[in-house]
Short mmCIF file of C-alpha atoms in Angstrom, two decimals:
data_model
loop_
_atom_site.label_atom_id
_atom_site.label_comp_id
_atom_site.label_asym_id
_atom_site.label_seq_id
_atom_site.Cartn_x
_atom_site.Cartn_y
_atom_site.Cartn_z
CA UNK I 1 -12.16 14.48 17.53
CA UNK I 2 -15.04 16.18 15.77
CA UNK I 3 -14.65 19.38 13.78
CA UNK I 4 -17.77 21.37 12.90
CA UNK I 5 -17.17 23.71 9.95
CA UNK I 6 -19.34 25.77 7.67
CA UNK I 7 -19.09 25.02 3.97
CA UNK I 8 -21.34 27.11 1.68
CA UNK I 9 -23.78 27.59 4.52
CA UNK I 10 -24.07 23.89 5.36
CA UNK I 11 -22.72 22.15 8.41
CA UNK I 12 -20.10 19.50 7.66
CA UNK I 13 -18.80 17.01 10.19
CA UNK I 14 -15.30 15.58 9.75
CA UNK I 15 -14.20 12.71 11.96
CA UNK I 16 -10.44 12.27 12.24
CA UNK I 17 -9.12 9.03 13.69
CA UNK I 18 -6.06 6.81 13.65
CA UNK I 19 -7.52 4.12 11.44
CA UNK I 20 -7.27 1.69 14.34
CA UNK I 21 -10.77 0.37 13.91
CA UNK I 22 -14.15 1.03 15.49
CA UNK I 23 -16.28 3.80 14.07
CA UNK I 24 -13.32 6.16 13.47
CA UNK I 25 -12.17 6.91 9.95
CA UNK I 26 -8.44 7.03 9.26
CA UNK I 27 -7.37 10.29 7.64
CA UNK I 28 -3.93 10.47 6.08
CA UNK I 29 -1.73 13.46 6.73
CA UNK I 30 0.04 15.30 3.92
CA UNK I 31 3.53 16.33 4.98
CA UNK I 32 5.95 18.50 3.00
CA UNK I 33 9.64 17.89 3.53
CA UNK I 34 11.37 20.83 1.96
CA UNK I 35 11.74 22.68 -0.26
CA UNK I 36 14.79 23.03 1.99
CA UNK I 37 16.22 20.22 4.02
CA UNK I 38 19.77 19.42 5.14
CA UNK I 39 19.65 15.88 3.83
CA UNK I 40 18.85 16.63 0.21
CA UNK I 41 22.18 18.05 -1.08
CA UNK I 42 20.27 20.98 -2.53
CA UNK I 43 16.72 22.31 -2.63
CA UNK I 44 14.33 19.38 -3.07
CA UNK I 45 10.73 19.02 -1.93
CA UNK I 46 9.10 15.74 -1.03
CA UNK I 47 5.32 15.65 -0.77
CA UNK I 48 4.44 12.73 1.49
CA UNK I 49 1.16 11.18 2.48
CA UNK I 50 1.51 9.56 5.90
CA UNK I 51 -0.62 7.09 7.83
CA UNK I 52 0.78 7.59 11.30
CA UNK I 53 4.53 7.17 10.81
CA UNK I 54 4.28 5.12 7.66
CA UNK I 55 4.64 6.66 4.23
CA UNK I 56 1.64 5.91 2.00
CA UNK I 57 2.87 7.77 -1.07
CA UNK I 58 5.73 10.06 -1.99
CA UNK I 59 6.12 12.60 -4.76
CA UNK I 60 9.52 14.21 -5.36
CA UNK I 61 8.87 17.77 -6.57
CA UNK I 62 11.82 19.30 -8.38
CA UNK I 63 12.49 22.64 -9.98
CA UNK I 64 13.15 24.91 -7.00
CA UNK I 65 16.77 25.28 -8.01
CA UNK I 66 16.29 25.40 -11.77
CA UNK I 67 19.50 26.59 -13.42
CA UNK I 68 18.32 26.87 -17.02
CA UNK I 69 21.65 25.44 -18.17
CA UNK I 70 20.38 24.03 -21.45
CA UNK I 71 19.08 27.42 -22.62
CA UNK I 72 22.23 29.20 -21.42
CA UNK I 73 24.32 26.75 -23.46
CA UNK I 74 22.62 28.03 -26.62
CA UNK I 75 24.01 31.57 -26.22
CA UNK I 76 27.53 30.66 -25.09
CA UNK I 77 30.37 29.63 -27.35
CA UNK I 78 32.09 26.30 -26.89
CA UNK I 79 34.71 27.72 -24.54
CA UNK I 80 32.15 29.46 -22.35
CA UNK I 81 29.91 26.40 -22.08
CA UNK I 82 32.54 24.59 -20.04
CA UNK I 83 32.21 27.04 -17.14
CA UNK I 84 28.45 26.37 -17.00
CA UNK I 85 28.66 22.62 -17.55
CA UNK I 86 30.90 21.94 -14.57
CA UNK I 87 28.31 23.39 -12.20
CA UNK I 88 25.19 21.24 -12.56
CA UNK I 89 26.72 18.43 -10.48
CA UNK I 90 29.12 20.48 -8.42
CA UNK I 91 30.73 17.35 -6.98
CA UNK I 92 31.62 15.99 -10.45
CA UNK I 93 32.84 19.14 -12.17
CA UNK I 94 35.72 17.62 -14.10
CA UNK I 95 33.54 14.85 -15.49
CA UNK I 96 30.85 17.37 -16.51
CA UNK I 97 33.42 19.41 -18.46
CA UNK I 98 34.73 16.24 -20.08
CA UNK I 99 31.39 15.29 -21.60
CA UNK I 100 31.00 18.68 -23.31
CA UNK I 101 34.46 18.72 -24.89
CA UNK I 102 34.12 15.09 -26.01
CA UNK I 103 30.88 15.97 -27.83
CA UNK I 104 32.44 18.99 -29.59
CA UNK I 105 35.62 17.07 -30.47
CA UNK I 106 33.57 14.22 -31.90
CA UNK I 107 31.54 16.58 -34.08
CA UNK I 108 34.72 18.30 -35.28
CA UNK I 109 36.47 14.97 -35.94
CA UNK I 110 39.33 16.11 -33.75
CA UNK I 111 42.02 13.81 -32.37
CA UNK I 112 43.34 14.77 -28.93
CA UNK I 113 47.03 14.28 -28.01
CA UNK I 114 47.61 11.01 -26.20
CA UNK I 115 49.15 12.63 -23.14
CA UNK I 116 46.00 14.74 -22.72
CA UNK I 117 43.82 11.64 -22.98
CA UNK I 118 45.58 9.85 -20.12
CA UNK I 119 45.74 13.00 -17.98
CA UNK I 120 42.00 13.44 -18.47
CA UNK I 121 41.40 9.89 -17.28
CA UNK I 122 43.64 10.33 -14.22
CA UNK I 123 41.87 13.56 -13.25
CA UNK I 124 38.41 12.08 -13.91
CA UNK I 125 39.16 9.17 -11.56
CA UNK I 126 40.49 11.52 -8.86
CA UNK I 127 37.31 13.58 -9.25
CA UNK I 128 35.30 10.36 -8.84
CA UNK I 129 37.09 9.68 -5.55
CA UNK I 130 36.34 13.22 -4.34
CA UNK I 131 32.66 12.83 -5.21
CA UNK I 132 32.32 9.50 -3.47
CA UNK I 133 34.17 10.64 -0.34
CA UNK I 134 31.66 13.48 0.08
CA UNK I 135 28.75 11.03 0.11
CA UNK I 136 30.65 8.51 2.27
CA UNK I 137 30.99 11.24 4.88
CA UNK I 138 27.62 12.94 4.55
CA UNK I 139 25.44 9.83 4.32
CA UNK I 140 26.33 8.46 7.78
CA UNK I 141 25.98 12.02 9.11
CA UNK I 142 22.40 12.15 7.85
CA UNK I 143 21.49 9.11 9.93
CA UNK I 144 23.35 10.21 13.05
CA UNK I 145 27.05 9.36 12.73
CA UNK I 146 29.30 12.42 12.73
CA UNK I 147 32.80 10.85 12.90
CA UNK I 148 32.92 9.45 9.30
CA UNK I 149 32.60 13.03 8.00
CA UNK I 150 35.94 13.96 9.57
CA UNK I 151 37.71 10.95 8.03
CA UNK I 152 36.10 11.52 4.61
CA UNK I 153 37.11 15.19 4.56
CA UNK I 154 40.65 14.37 5.62
CA UNK I 155 40.99 12.16 2.54
CA UNK I 156 39.21 14.72 0.34
CA UNK I 157 41.67 17.42 1.31
CA UNK I 158 44.59 15.18 0.36
CA UNK I 159 43.18 14.70 -3.16
CA UNK I 160 41.94 18.30 -3.37
CA UNK I 161 45.49 19.53 -2.88
CA UNK I 162 46.74 17.84 -6.04
CA UNK I 163 43.62 18.84 -8.02
CA UNK I 164 44.04 22.44 -6.93
CA UNK I 165 47.72 22.40 -7.83
CA UNK I 166 47.06 21.23 -11.37
CA UNK I 167 44.01 23.38 -12.16
CA UNK I 168 43.87 26.25 -9.69
CA UNK I 169 40.33 25.25 -8.64
CA UNK I 170 39.00 23.22 -5.75
CA UNK I 171 35.54 22.44 -7.09
CA UNK I 172 35.11 24.01 -10.54
CA UNK I 173 38.34 23.03 -12.21
CA UNK I 174 37.86 24.54 -15.68
CA UNK I 175 40.77 22.42 -16.90
CA UNK I 176 39.28 20.73 -19.98
CA UNK I 177 39.42 22.48 -23.33
CA UNK I 178 38.19 21.51 -26.77
CA UNK I 179 41.23 19.68 -28.14
CA UNK I 180 42.80 18.70 -24.82
CA UNK I 181 43.62 20.38 -21.51
CA UNK I 182 44.18 23.98 -20.48
CA UNK I 183 47.93 23.54 -19.94
CA UNK I 184 50.67 21.11 -19.02
CA UNK I 185 50.71 19.85 -15.43
CA UNK I 186 53.37 21.32 -13.08
CA UNK I 187 56.78 19.63 -12.96
CA UNK I 188 56.72 16.65 -10.59
CA UNK I 189 52.94 16.75 -10.25
CA UNK I 190 52.39 13.11 -11.21
CA UNK I 191 54.71 12.03 -8.37
CA UNK I 192 52.86 14.16 -5.86
CA UNK I 193 49.51 12.87 -7.12
CA UNK I 194 50.75 9.28 -6.80
CA UNK I 195 51.90 10.00 -3.22
CA UNK I 196 48.47 11.44 -2.38
CA UNK I 197 46.76 8.35 -3.81
CA UNK I 198 49.00 6.11 -1.70
CA UNK I 199 48.23 8.12 1.40
CA UNK I 200 44.48 7.97 0.86
CA UNK I 201 44.64 4.24 0.12
CA UNK I 202 46.53 3.59 3.38
CA UNK I 203 44.06 5.62 5.44
CA UNK I 204 40.78 4.50 3.85
CA UNK I 205 40.45 1.57 6.31
CA UNK I 206 39.95 4.16 9.07
CA UNK I 207 36.67 5.14 7.42
CA UNK I 208 35.88 1.66 6.12
CA UNK I 209 36.28 -0.15 9.44
CA UNK I 210 34.37 2.54 11.30
CA UNK I 211 31.17 2.35 9.30
CA UNK I 212 30.87 -0.66 6.96
CA UNK I 213 30.18 -3.20 9.72
CA UNK I 214 28.91 -0.81 12.39
CA UNK I 215 25.92 -2.46 14.10
CA UNK I 216 23.85 0.73 14.27
CA UNK I 217 24.62 1.59 10.65
CA UNK I 218 23.70 -1.96 9.57
CA UNK I 219 20.40 -1.76 11.46
CA UNK I 220 19.51 1.50 9.72
CA UNK I 221 20.48 0.42 6.18
CA UNK I 222 20.26 -3.36 5.61
CA UNK I 223 16.97 -4.31 3.99
CA UNK I 224 15.86 -0.67 3.88
CA UNK I 225 14.88 1.03 0.61
CA UNK I 226 15.29 -2.01 -1.65
CA UNK I 227 15.40 -1.08 -5.35
CA UNK I 228 15.07 -4.09 -7.61
CA UNK I 229 17.13 -4.44 -10.77
CA UNK I 230 13.93 -4.25 -12.85
CA UNK I 231 12.84 -1.01 -11.19
CA UNK I 232 16.33 0.48 -11.47
CA UNK I 233 16.32 -0.24 -15.21
CA UNK I 234 12.75 1.05 -15.64
CA UNK I 235 13.59 4.38 -14.00
CA UNK I 236 16.80 4.75 -15.99
CA UNK I 237 18.93 4.65 -12.85
CA UNK I 238 22.66 4.28 -13.41
CA UNK I 239 25.97 4.48 -11.61
CA UNK I 240 26.37 3.21 -8.02
CA UNK I 241 22.58 3.24 -7.44
CA UNK I 242 21.93 0.86 -10.34
CA UNK I 243 25.00 -1.32 -9.75
CA UNK I 244 23.93 -1.85 -6.13
CA UNK I 245 20.74 -3.43 -7.50
CA UNK I 246 22.68 -5.81 -9.75
CA UNK I 247 22.71 -3.86 -13.03
CA UNK I 248 26.23 -4.59 -14.25
CA UNK I 249 26.66 -1.50 -16.43
CA UNK I 250 29.64 0.85 -16.59
CA UNK I 251 30.36 2.90 -19.72
CA UNK I 252 34.09 2.86 -19.05
CA UNK I 253 34.02 -0.86 -19.74
CA UNK I 254 30.92 -1.31 -21.91
CA UNK I 255 31.10 1.80 -24.16
CA UNK I 256 34.69 2.95 -23.60
CA UNK I 257 35.66 6.54 -24.31
CA UNK I 258 39.09 8.22 -24.02
CA UNK I 259 41.44 5.24 -23.56
CA UNK I 260 39.44 3.19 -21.04
CA UNK I 261 39.48 0.29 -23.49
CA UNK I 262 43.18 -0.08 -22.69
CA UNK I 263 42.47 -0.56 -18.97
CA UNK I 264 40.84 -3.38 -17.09
CA UNK I 265 38.07 -1.39 -15.36
CA UNK I 266 36.73 -3.18 -12.26
CA UNK I 267 32.96 -2.72 -11.98
CA UNK I 268 31.73 -2.89 -8.38
CA UNK I 269 28.24 -4.43 -8.06
CA UNK I 270 25.92 -5.78 -5.39
CA UNK I 271 22.58 -7.55 -5.66
CA UNK I 272 20.73 -6.56 -2.46
CA UNK I 273 19.66 -3.15 -3.81
CA UNK I 274 19.21 -1.71 -0.30
CA UNK I 275 20.75 1.37 1.34
CA UNK I 276 23.73 -0.63 2.61
CA UNK I 277 24.47 -2.09 -0.82
CA UNK I 278 24.49 1.41 -2.34
CA UNK I 279 26.89 2.60 0.36
CA UNK I 280 29.18 -0.39 -0.13
CA UNK I 281 29.33 0.11 -3.90
CA UNK I 282 30.42 3.71 -3.33
CA UNK I 283 33.02 2.66 -0.76
CA UNK I 284 34.55 -0.09 -2.90
CA UNK I 285 34.51 2.16 -5.96
CA UNK I 286 36.92 4.51 -4.18
CA UNK I 287 39.54 1.74 -4.01
CA UNK I 288 38.95 0.87 -7.69
CA UNK I 289 39.25 4.50 -8.83
CA UNK I 290 42.44 5.05 -6.84
CA UNK I 291 43.97 2.07 -8.65
CA UNK I 292 42.78 3.34 -12.05
CA UNK I 293 44.11 6.86 -11.39
CA UNK I 294 47.50 5.41 -10.47
CA UNK I 295 47.61 3.34 -13.68
CA UNK I 296 46.78 6.46 -15.71
CA UNK I 297 49.53 8.46 -14.00
CA UNK I 298 52.03 5.68 -14.75
CA UNK I 299 51.04 5.94 -18.40
CA UNK I 300 51.32 9.76 -18.39
CA UNK I 301 54.89 9.49 -17.11
CA UNK I 302 55.81 7.38 -20.14
CA UNK I 303 54.33 9.85 -22.62
CA UNK I 304 55.65 13.14 -23.88
CA UNK I 305 54.28 15.77 -26.21
CA UNK I 306 51.57 18.43 -26.10
CA UNK I 307 48.39 18.31 -24.00
CA UNK I 308 46.24 20.36 -26.35
CA UNK I 309 45.58 21.11 -29.99
CA UNK I 310 46.03 24.52 -31.52
CA UNK I 311 42.61 25.96 -32.35
CA UNK I 312 41.38 29.01 -34.27
CA UNK I 313 40.32 32.05 -32.25
CA UNK I 314 36.66 31.16 -32.78
CA UNK I 315 35.71 27.48 -32.45
CA UNK I 316 32.84 26.42 -34.68
CA UNK I 317 31.51 22.90 -34.71
CA UNK I 318 30.39 21.79 -38.20
CA UNK I 319 26.71 21.27 -38.91
CA UNK I 320 25.42 17.99 -37.55
CA UNK I 321 24.60 16.28 -34.28
CA UNK I 322 26.25 13.84 -31.89
CA UNK I 323 25.75 12.31 -28.46
CA UNK I 324 28.58 11.91 -25.98
CA UNK I 325 27.98 10.03 -22.76
CA UNK I 326 30.37 9.37 -19.92
CA UNK I 327 30.36 7.38 -16.70
CA UNK I 328 30.13 10.22 -14.21
CA UNK I 329 30.59 9.54 -10.50
CA UNK I 330 26.81 9.47 -9.94
CA UNK I 331 25.95 7.59 -13.15
CA UNK I 332 25.52 8.11 -16.89
CA UNK I 333 25.87 11.71 -18.02
CA UNK I 334 25.09 12.53 -21.64
CA UNK I 335 25.25 15.57 -23.91
CA UNK I 336 23.25 15.61 -27.14
CA UNK I 337 24.80 18.34 -29.26
CA UNK I 338 23.10 19.77 -32.35
CA UNK I 339 25.11 22.29 -34.36
CA UNK I 340 24.24 24.51 -37.30
CA UNK I 341 27.84 25.41 -37.91
CA UNK I 342 27.85 28.38 -35.57
CA UNK I 343 30.17 29.19 -32.66
CA UNK I 344 27.30 28.34 -30.28
CA UNK I 345 25.28 25.09 -30.27
CA UNK I 346 21.77 25.18 -31.72
CA UNK I 347 20.79 22.72 -28.99
CA UNK I 348 22.69 21.01 -26.19
CA UNK I 349 20.50 18.56 -24.32
CA UNK I 350 21.76 17.32 -21.00
CA UNK I 351 20.99 13.84 -19.60
CA UNK I 352 21.96 13.74 -15.92
CA UNK I 353 22.35 10.80 -13.60
CA UNK I 354 20.68 12.46 -10.60
CA UNK I 355 17.48 13.27 -12.53
CA UNK I 356 16.90 9.60 -13.34
CA UNK I 357 17.99 8.32 -9.93
CA UNK I 358 15.66 10.56 -7.91
CA UNK I 359 12.59 9.36 -9.84
CA UNK I 360 12.91 6.00 -8.10
CA UNK I 361 11.99 7.63 -4.76
CA UNK I 362 8.31 7.45 -5.73
CA UNK I 363 8.66 3.65 -5.64
CA UNK I 364 11.14 3.30 -2.78
CA UNK I 365 9.52 5.50 -0.12
CA UNK I 366 5.92 4.16 0.11
CA UNK I 367 5.66 1.64 2.89
CA UNK I 368 8.70 2.86 4.81
CA UNK I 369 8.68 4.60 8.17
CA UNK I 370 9.48 8.29 8.51
CA UNK I 371 12.81 7.61 10.31
CA UNK I 372 13.89 5.45 7.34
CA UNK I 373 12.97 8.15 4.85
CA UNK I 374 16.20 10.10 5.26
CA UNK I 375 18.24 6.88 5.14
CA UNK I 376 16.68 6.04 1.78
CA UNK I 377 16.83 9.57 0.45
CA UNK I 378 20.52 9.99 1.28
CA UNK I 379 21.44 6.62 -0.24
CA UNK I 380 20.19 7.63 -3.72
CA UNK I 381 23.30 9.82 -4.10
CA UNK I 382 22.02 12.79 -6.07
CA UNK I 383 22.92 16.45 -6.36
CA UNK I 384 19.91 18.71 -6.83
CA UNK I 385 21.70 21.00 -9.31
CA UNK I 386 22.07 17.87 -11.44
CA UNK I 387 18.29 17.34 -11.28
CA UNK I 388 17.22 20.97 -11.81
CA UNK I 389 19.52 21.45 -14.74
#
């Protein structure tokens, strides 16, 4: 095809071909996916250069959903920050809250009641299960399998019921407070939570057997989007994405916070680093977190006493700085808190798992085919609010 155009009064001839040889010149096509797409768990844009159906280069472009959380933190007191913090990764709200209160408590030198510590751990592990179930349902959906979504949401609703009972919220729990938890759990709640865990554990094979060894799912994911351990470390990837590439790192075991040092935390890893390995890590982590949550509930039942510390009307962190990081469902989440002794932080820097994980797309996508693009994108397990913090 020949296109005759006028450029500053001169004739210019552009020959567009397929790059198949002969006298034709191959011209790559630039394709934008986004800034809205159903497979991105938020508003993400991918700028792709394609040669036919093969991706030559990929540039993730973020910022369309920018929340400005870090600046908003600076004009909110330590109680108000919690309501903002649980929204950047809306699938990991409890864990987001936890990181903020841990940072403030550390700066204040505050000791939290033991019952609150174990309740926090139980709720954090239940939140981890909820997060993973969402991706275990939505990831197969993105590559054409609708049934796993129904199973995943059935299990989510079982856990959601006990989370809603204890906090009043289904997504944004607002249950952490500086010094402990908002309030004591309802009478008999630990028994109902334990029953829900048992129910989910019994029914998980329905989802597991449907998808883990499904021939079509294996064909779409095995050997696709391989992220090496070296690349995962270089990009700062963490959580299930990094552990699927063989990086054996989990803060609950390696840098324990709360009372995780009193538990034997199983760390699920794989070495293949492909889409299927990332899915399997997420799936097996659900079983591990259900077990951990049950152990925490057993411990809660043996403890009595308060679940929070009495605080002054205005909470002021002393002058200084600290860094609190936690093993969030999607990876390492960190808060760097700088205080000048006021009721609001001077600076609260947020390190999110999704922001680091999505950077690896620039390495993973080149060379793949367009149909594999969504399989790779979905397997990186990110939430765009967590990127555009």
